[in-house]
Short mmCIF file of C-alpha atoms in Angstrom, two decimals:
data_model
loop_
_atom_site.label_atom_id
_atom_site.label_comp_id
_atom_site.label_asym_id
_atom_site.label_seq_id
_atom_site.Cartn_x
_atom_site.Cartn_y
_atom_site.Cartn_z
CA UNK A 885 0.02 -0.04 -0.03
CA UNK A 886 1.39 3.39 -0.96
CA UNK A 887 1.61 5.79 1.94
CA UNK A 888 0.94 9.36 0.87
CA UNK A 889 3.14 12.11 2.10
CA UNK A 890 1.77 13.56 5.22
CA UNK A 891 -0.41 10.50 6.06
CA UNK A 892 0.05 8.54 9.24
CA UNK A 893 0.31 4.81 8.81
CA UNK A 894 -2.49 2.96 10.77
CA UNK A 895 -1.49 0.09 13.05
CA UNK A 896 -3.39 -2.42 10.75
CA UNK A 897 -3.14 -1.99 7.03
CA UNK A 898 -5.34 -3.79 4.55
CA UNK A 899 -3.80 -3.45 1.14
CA UNK A 900 -7.07 -4.11 -0.65
CA UNK A 901 -9.18 -1.58 1.20
CA UNK A 902 -8.72 2.18 0.95
CA UNK A 903 -8.26 4.03 4.15
CA UNK A 904 -11.45 5.91 3.52
CA UNK A 905 -14.50 5.27 1.43
CA UNK A 906 -15.56 8.77 0.48
CA UNK A 907 -17.60 10.99 2.83
CA UNK A 908 -14.93 10.36 5.37
CA UNK A 909 -16.18 6.85 6.11
CA UNK A 910 -13.59 5.00 8.18
CA UNK A 911 -12.42 1.56 7.07
CA UNK A 912 -14.08 -0.13 10.04
CA UNK A 913 -17.52 0.75 8.54
CA UNK A 914 -16.75 -1.38 5.50
CA UNK A 915 -17.40 -4.62 7.34
CA UNK A 916 -20.72 -3.18 8.69
CA UNK A 917 -21.79 -2.10 5.24
CA UNK A 918 -20.91 -5.56 3.80
CA UNK A 919 -23.04 -7.16 6.53
CA UNK A 920 -25.94 -4.82 5.86
CA UNK A 921 -25.75 -5.53 2.18
CA UNK A 922 -25.74 -9.25 2.83
CA UNK A 923 -28.67 -9.04 5.21
CA UNK A 924 -30.70 -7.00 2.71
CA UNK A 925 -29.86 -9.43 -0.08
CA UNK A 926 -31.16 -12.30 2.05
CA UNK A 927 -34.27 -10.39 3.21
CA UNK A 928 -35.27 -9.16 -0.21
CA UNK A 929 -36.61 -11.93 -2.41
CA UNK A 930 -35.33 -11.96 -5.96
CA UNK A 931 -37.85 -10.99 -8.67
CA UNK A 932 -36.34 -13.16 -11.33
CA UNK A 933 -38.66 -14.21 -14.11
CA UNK A 934 -41.02 -11.20 -13.91
CA UNK A 935 -42.33 -10.59 -17.40
CA UNK A 936 -44.44 -7.54 -16.70
CA UNK A 937 -45.63 -5.54 -13.73
CA UNK A 938 -48.95 -4.19 -14.68
CA UNK A 939 -51.77 -2.04 -13.28
CA UNK A 940 -49.87 -1.59 -10.02
CA UNK A 941 -50.16 1.36 -7.70
CA UNK A 942 -53.48 2.35 -9.06
CA UNK A 943 -57.20 2.28 -8.12
CA UNK A 944 -59.55 -0.01 -9.96
CA UNK A 945 -63.21 0.85 -10.10
CA UNK A 946 -65.78 -1.63 -8.89
CA UNK A 947 -66.79 -4.06 -11.57
CA UNK A 948 -63.89 -3.06 -13.83
CA UNK A 949 -60.87 -4.91 -15.13
CA UNK A 950 -57.38 -3.89 -15.94
CA UNK A 951 -55.13 -5.67 -18.47
CA UNK A 952 -51.42 -5.52 -18.90
CA UNK A 953 -49.93 -4.20 -22.09
CA UNK A 954 -48.17 -7.31 -23.37
CA UNK A 955 -49.38 -10.79 -24.18
CA UNK A 956 -47.51 -13.87 -23.04
CA UNK A 957 -47.73 -17.56 -23.82
CA UNK A 958 -46.49 -20.69 -22.24
CA UNK A 959 -46.33 -21.50 -18.55
CA UNK A 960 -47.04 -18.24 -16.67
CA UNK A 961 -47.68 -17.21 -13.13
CA UNK A 962 -49.78 -14.22 -12.03
CA UNK A 963 -49.83 -12.47 -8.60
CA UNK A 964 -51.97 -9.66 -7.32
CA UNK A 965 -52.04 -7.80 -4.06
CA UNK A 966 -55.16 -5.68 -3.44
CA UNK A 967 -56.90 -3.64 -0.69
CA UNK A 968 -60.28 -5.36 -1.35
CA UNK A 969 -61.64 -8.43 -3.02
CA UNK A 970 -59.91 -8.95 -6.32
CA UNK A 971 -59.19 -11.69 -8.79
CA UNK A 972 -55.92 -12.44 -10.50
CA UNK A 973 -56.88 -12.94 -14.11
CA UNK A 974 -55.81 -13.17 -17.77
CA UNK A 975 -57.43 -11.34 -20.66
CA UNK A 976 -57.25 -11.14 -24.40
CA UNK A 977 -57.26 -7.40 -24.01
CA UNK A 978 -54.11 -5.26 -23.65
CA UNK A 979 -52.17 -2.29 -24.67
CA UNK A 980 -53.47 0.18 -22.11
CA UNK A 981 -50.54 0.63 -19.89
CA UNK A 982 -51.08 4.34 -19.78
CA UNK A 983 -54.64 4.02 -18.52
CA UNK A 984 -55.08 1.14 -16.15
CA UNK A 985 -58.86 1.35 -15.92
CA UNK A 986 -60.02 0.13 -19.25
CA UNK A 987 -63.74 -0.30 -18.93
CA UNK A 988 -66.37 -2.36 -17.21
CA UNK A 989 -65.88 -6.00 -17.99
CA UNK A 990 -63.58 -4.99 -20.78
CA UNK A 991 -66.45 -3.60 -22.79
CA UNK A 992 -68.07 -6.94 -23.22
CA UNK A 993 -65.83 -8.00 -26.06
CA UNK A 994 -62.78 -9.19 -24.27
CA UNK A 995 -62.34 -12.61 -22.89
CA UNK A 996 -61.44 -12.37 -19.17
CA UNK A 997 -60.53 -15.51 -17.26
CA UNK A 998 -60.29 -15.40 -13.50
CA UNK A 999 -57.44 -17.45 -12.23
CA UNK A 1000 -57.81 -16.99 -8.52
CA UNK A 1001 -59.89 -14.82 -6.18
CA UNK A 1002 -60.07 -14.10 -2.50
CA UNK A 1003 -62.23 -12.02 -0.27
CA UNK A 1004 -61.20 -8.70 1.33
CA UNK A 1005 -57.63 -7.52 1.15
CA UNK A 1006 -54.94 -10.08 0.39
CA UNK A 1007 -52.73 -11.74 -2.26
CA UNK A 1008 -53.69 -14.30 -4.79
CA UNK A 1009 -52.46 -15.84 -7.90
CA UNK A 1010 -52.07 -18.90 -10.00
CA UNK A 1011 -49.90 -20.86 -12.38
CA UNK A 1012 -51.40 -21.42 -15.82
CA UNK A 1013 -50.50 -22.57 -19.32
CA UNK A 1014 -51.68 -20.19 -22.04
CA UNK A 1015 -51.23 -19.70 -25.76
CA UNK A 1016 -51.56 -15.94 -25.61
CA UNK A 1017 -52.98 -13.75 -22.82
CA UNK A 1018 -52.35 -10.57 -20.99
CA UNK A 1019 -51.95 -10.31 -17.20
CA UNK A 1020 -55.15 -8.83 -15.72
CA UNK A 1021 -57.12 -8.05 -12.63
CA UNK A 1022 -60.83 -8.12 -11.99
CA UNK A 1023 -62.50 -6.12 -9.28
CA UNK A 1024 -65.79 -7.95 -8.83
CA UNK A 1025 -67.31 -5.76 -6.16
CA UNK A 1026 -70.52 -3.84 -6.86
CA UNK A 1027 -69.50 -0.75 -4.85
CA UNK A 1028 -65.92 -0.99 -3.59
CA UNK A 1029 -62.88 0.29 -5.43
CA UNK A 1030 -59.70 -1.75 -5.21
CA UNK A 1031 -56.29 -0.30 -4.74
CA UNK A 1032 -53.92 -2.51 -6.58
CA UNK A 1033 -50.65 -2.61 -4.68
CA UNK A 1034 -48.95 -4.96 -7.05
CA UNK A 1035 -49.77 -7.17 -10.05
CA UNK A 1036 -47.25 -9.03 -12.10
CA UNK A 1037 -46.94 -11.80 -14.57
CA UNK A 1038 -43.93 -14.00 -14.54
CA UNK A 1039 -42.57 -17.25 -15.98
CA UNK A 1040 -43.75 -20.24 -14.11
CA UNK B 794 -10.93 2.39 24.60
CA UNK B 795 -10.93 5.80 23.05
CA UNK B 796 -14.08 7.91 23.07
CA UNK B 797 -14.33 7.77 19.31
CA UNK B 798 -13.95 4.03 19.23
CA UNK B 799 -16.47 3.67 22.06
CA UNK B 800 -18.99 5.78 20.18
CA UNK B 801 -18.38 3.80 17.03
CA UNK B 802 -18.94 0.46 18.86
CA UNK B 803 -22.13 1.81 20.33
CA UNK B 804 -23.36 2.99 16.88
CA UNK B 805 -22.54 -0.35 15.23
CA UNK B 806 -24.21 -2.30 17.98
CA UNK B 807 -27.30 -0.10 17.70
CA UNK B 808 -27.51 -0.47 13.91
CA UNK B 809 -27.11 -4.22 14.27
CA UNK B 810 -29.89 -4.43 16.79
CA UNK B 811 -32.11 -2.36 14.50
CA UNK B 812 -31.40 -4.61 11.60
CA UNK B 813 -32.01 -7.72 13.71
CA UNK B 814 -35.29 -6.24 14.79
CA UNK B 815 -36.37 -5.49 11.25
CA UNK B 816 -35.38 -8.99 10.19
CA UNK B 817 -37.39 -10.51 13.04
CA UNK B 818 -40.47 -8.57 12.04
CA UNK B 819 -39.96 -9.40 8.43
CA UNK B 820 -39.70 -13.18 8.85
CA UNK B 821 -41.98 -13.63 11.75
CA UNK B 822 -44.45 -11.14 10.43
CA UNK B 823 -47.48 -10.72 12.47
CA UNK B 824 -46.50 -13.26 15.12
CA UNK B 825 -48.73 -11.46 17.62
CA UNK B 826 -51.77 -11.44 15.39
CA UNK B 827 -51.19 -14.94 13.87
CA UNK B 828 -52.77 -16.38 17.02
CA UNK B 829 -55.95 -14.43 16.18
CA UNK B 830 -56.89 -17.01 13.48
CA UNK B 831 -56.79 -20.54 14.86
CA UNK B 832 -57.38 -23.69 12.84
CA UNK B 833 -57.81 -27.03 14.49
CA UNK B 834 -56.98 -28.63 11.11
CA UNK B 835 -53.45 -27.27 11.39
CA UNK B 836 -52.98 -29.64 14.38
CA UNK B 837 -53.19 -32.58 11.97
CA UNK B 838 -50.02 -34.04 10.49
CA UNK B 839 -48.69 -32.11 7.50
CA UNK B 840 -49.57 -33.33 4.03
CA UNK B 841 -46.22 -34.55 2.54
CA UNK B 842 -47.96 -34.79 -0.77
CA UNK B 843 -48.15 -31.01 -0.99
CA UNK B 844 -44.49 -30.24 -0.53
CA UNK B 845 -43.39 -33.03 -2.82
CA UNK B 846 -45.86 -32.33 -5.61
CA UNK B 847 -43.96 -30.77 -8.54
CA UNK B 848 -47.01 -28.79 -9.54
CA UNK B 849 -47.30 -27.18 -6.13
CA UNK B 850 -43.52 -26.87 -5.90
CA UNK B 851 -43.60 -24.72 -9.02
CA UNK B 852 -46.36 -22.58 -7.48
CA UNK B 853 -44.35 -22.15 -4.31
CA UNK B 854 -41.35 -21.12 -6.33
CA UNK B 855 -43.33 -18.30 -7.93
CA UNK B 856 -45.29 -17.31 -4.78
CA UNK B 857 -42.51 -17.32 -2.14
CA UNK B 858 -44.89 -16.52 0.72
CA UNK B 859 -46.45 -19.93 0.45
CA UNK B 860 -44.87 -22.53 2.82
CA UNK B 861 -45.93 -25.99 1.72
CA UNK B 862 -44.06 -27.64 4.47
CA UNK B 863 -46.83 -26.63 6.86
CA UNK B 864 -49.69 -27.47 4.46
CA UNK B 865 -52.61 -29.61 5.70
CA UNK B 866 -55.28 -31.12 3.47
CA UNK B 867 -58.64 -29.53 4.09
CA UNK B 868 -60.58 -30.36 0.97
CA UNK B 869 -60.29 -33.09 -1.70
CA UNK B 870 -62.95 -33.54 -4.38
CA UNK B 871 -63.39 -33.79 -8.07
CA UNK B 872 -62.38 -30.15 -8.52
CA UNK B 873 -59.11 -30.39 -6.79
CA UNK B 874 -57.27 -30.63 -3.48
CA UNK B 875 -57.08 -27.69 -1.22
CA UNK B 876 -54.46 -27.18 1.42
CA UNK B 877 -54.38 -24.83 4.38
CA UNK B 878 -51.05 -23.41 5.29
CA UNK B 879 -49.38 -20.53 6.88
CA UNK B 880 -47.27 -18.25 4.74
CA UNK B 881 -43.64 -17.35 5.50
CA UNK B 882 -44.77 -13.92 6.70
CA UNK B 883 -47.51 -15.28 9.00
CA UNK B 884 -50.25 -15.03 6.44
CA UNK B 885 -52.98 -17.73 6.32
CA UNK B 886 -53.04 -19.30 2.78
CA UNK B 887 -55.15 -21.63 0.80
CA UNK B 888 -53.32 -23.52 -1.92
CA UNK B 889 -55.20 -25.57 -4.49
CA UNK B 890 -53.94 -28.14 -7.03
CA UNK B 891 -56.65 -28.01 -9.68
CA UNK B 892 -57.75 -31.48 -10.75
CA UNK B 893 -58.31 -32.28 -14.35
CA UNK B 894 -57.80 -28.82 -15.56
CA UNK B 895 -60.24 -27.91 -18.36
CA UNK B 896 -58.95 -28.32 -21.86
CA UNK B 897 -59.26 -24.60 -22.53
CA UNK B 898 -56.91 -21.74 -22.90
CA UNK B 899 -55.55 -20.95 -20.37
CA UNK B 900 -55.28 -24.18 -18.33
CA UNK B 901 -54.99 -23.46 -14.59
CA UNK B 902 -52.76 -25.92 -12.76
CA UNK B 903 -52.67 -24.39 -9.30
CA UNK B 904 -53.78 -21.35 -7.39
CA UNK B 905 -53.42 -19.74 -4.07
CA UNK B 906 -54.89 -16.95 -1.84
CA UNK B 907 -53.27 -15.51 1.26
CA UNK B 908 -54.63 -13.03 3.91
CA UNK B 909 -53.46 -11.50 7.12
CA UNK B 910 -54.45 -13.67 10.10
CA UNK B 911 -56.33 -10.87 11.84
CA UNK B 912 -58.51 -10.51 8.68
CA UNK B 913 -59.01 -14.26 8.46
CA UNK B 914 -60.12 -14.34 12.07
CA UNK B 915 -62.93 -11.86 11.19
CA UNK B 916 -64.08 -13.04 7.81
CA UNK B 917 -62.48 -16.33 6.91
CA UNK B 918 -60.46 -16.74 3.73
CA UNK B 919 -62.00 -17.46 0.33
CA UNK B 920 -60.24 -19.21 -2.51
CA UNK B 921 -61.08 -20.53 -5.94
CA UNK B 922 -62.92 -18.77 -8.79
CA UNK B 923 -66.55 -18.23 -9.65
CA UNK B 924 -68.21 -21.59 -10.01
CA UNK B 925 -65.69 -23.27 -7.72
CA UNK B 926 -65.24 -21.36 -4.58
CA UNK B 927 -64.13 -22.71 -1.21
CA UNK B 928 -63.76 -21.03 2.14
CA UNK B 929 -61.73 -21.66 5.28
CA UNK B 930 -63.30 -20.53 8.52
CA UNK B 931 -61.32 -20.32 11.74
CA UNK B 932 -62.18 -22.00 14.95
CA UNK B 933 -64.72 -22.02 16.55
CA UNK B 934 -66.86 -21.55 13.40
CA UNK B 935 -68.66 -24.81 12.68
CA UNK B 936 -71.04 -23.59 9.97
CA UNK B 937 -71.51 -20.55 7.70
CA UNK B 938 -74.50 -18.83 6.15
CA UNK B 939 -74.64 -19.19 2.43
CA UNK B 940 -76.89 -17.45 -0.13
CA UNK B 941 -77.07 -19.56 -3.32
CA UNK B 942 -79.47 -18.95 -6.15
CA UNK B 943 -81.42 -16.57 -3.94
CA UNK B 944 -81.84 -19.11 -1.12
CA UNK B 945 -80.30 -18.82 2.30
CA UNK B 946 -79.01 -21.88 4.13
CA UNK B 947 -76.31 -22.95 6.52
CA UNK B 948 -73.39 -25.11 5.45
CA UNK B 949 -71.23 -27.02 7.84
CA UNK B 950 -67.53 -26.44 7.78
CA UNK B 951 -65.66 -29.70 8.61
CA UNK B 952 -61.89 -29.46 9.06
CA UNK B 953 -62.20 -25.69 8.86
CA UNK B 954 -63.04 -25.68 5.11
CA UNK B 955 -65.90 -26.33 2.69
CA UNK B 956 -66.40 -25.93 -1.07
CA UNK B 957 -69.33 -23.63 -1.62
CA UNK B 958 -72.44 -24.71 -3.49
CA UNK B 959 -72.73 -23.62 -7.16
CA UNK B 960 -74.43 -20.27 -7.52
CA UNK B 961 -73.27 -18.97 -4.14
CA UNK B 962 -73.41 -15.24 -4.19
CA UNK B 963 -72.91 -14.41 -0.50
CA UNK B 964 -71.44 -15.90 2.64
CA UNK B 965 -71.42 -14.97 6.26
CA UNK B 966 -68.54 -16.32 8.37
CA UNK B 967 -68.81 -16.15 12.13
CA UNK B 968 -69.85 -12.71 13.24
CA UNK B 969 -68.69 -10.96 10.11
CA UNK B 970 -71.19 -9.26 7.81
CA UNK B 971 -72.37 -10.82 4.66
CA UNK B 972 -69.74 -10.98 1.98
CA UNK B 973 -70.64 -10.84 -1.65
CA UNK B 974 -68.54 -13.16 -3.63
CA UNK B 975 -66.83 -12.35 -6.93
CA UNK B 976 -69.20 -12.93 -9.79
CA UNK B 977 -68.16 -14.02 -13.31
CA UNK B 978 -67.18 -11.01 -15.37
CA UNK B 979 -68.70 -10.21 -18.63
CA UNK B 980 -66.91 -10.58 -21.82
#
């Protein structure tokens, strides 16, 4: 390790670690940062295989559906997390990423297939095999809006 | 120990304790409220078929909250096999392996539904889809009120779960209010 003129040599020197890490962070914080990063890596599940996150972070009117923009085929998995009763679904309708609320029952001309439902707030989803469908959500309530926390379609 | 080193040690210890606390909450979830939803069926031996079934293993891979190791069989009929389990974050979950999936597009192999235990304690947990719903009701609920095709009746809930009659539009679990069930969408 090269000692710069004017620097004092610490009692323990690690040639592979700089004496400081910017912002004046002392070397002994490196180990803590590594530990924190490792803990966060373990605590945060990987989102590998996600094909599309759709209709998330939005309100969905009662009786309406929301379809993702892209169609997928093969073995897929759909998850939704909602504030009220909702159904993870697939639809033949798509391309409305800019406007999640696309019309009551998709205007009557779109095939919507419910994959899984539950009552009240919660998470539900399913594995399915499809030739071509968009990830979707259906809010079946007659009077209650859903807030869609998350909805995504991934490879199964 | 110098003052600076002492302060650093205290700060590191505090941060570590905070992280440990966050991790505990994250993995144990609502440990305090999990007891709010009790299911006698969970006292039965776990169903090894669930955790060793490749179809359900694939579902568990995609829905990491599901913990098949604690799954107990609560329903088994021509429509499928339903398991009650606790999620990794303390949620109550219903997991279904769909039997004889219809030869349509898409073909559903498995599904799940999870809810917070405090919510399940109040209103039970519904799973399935229109035409094939099932509900799990926590102890001490022995029967639920069902409205099917305009007629009101009571349905017993053995082993904490029951598949609802076709045409069911509303259920009442325990002391919760009547819950309207998802109806088939148009299209």
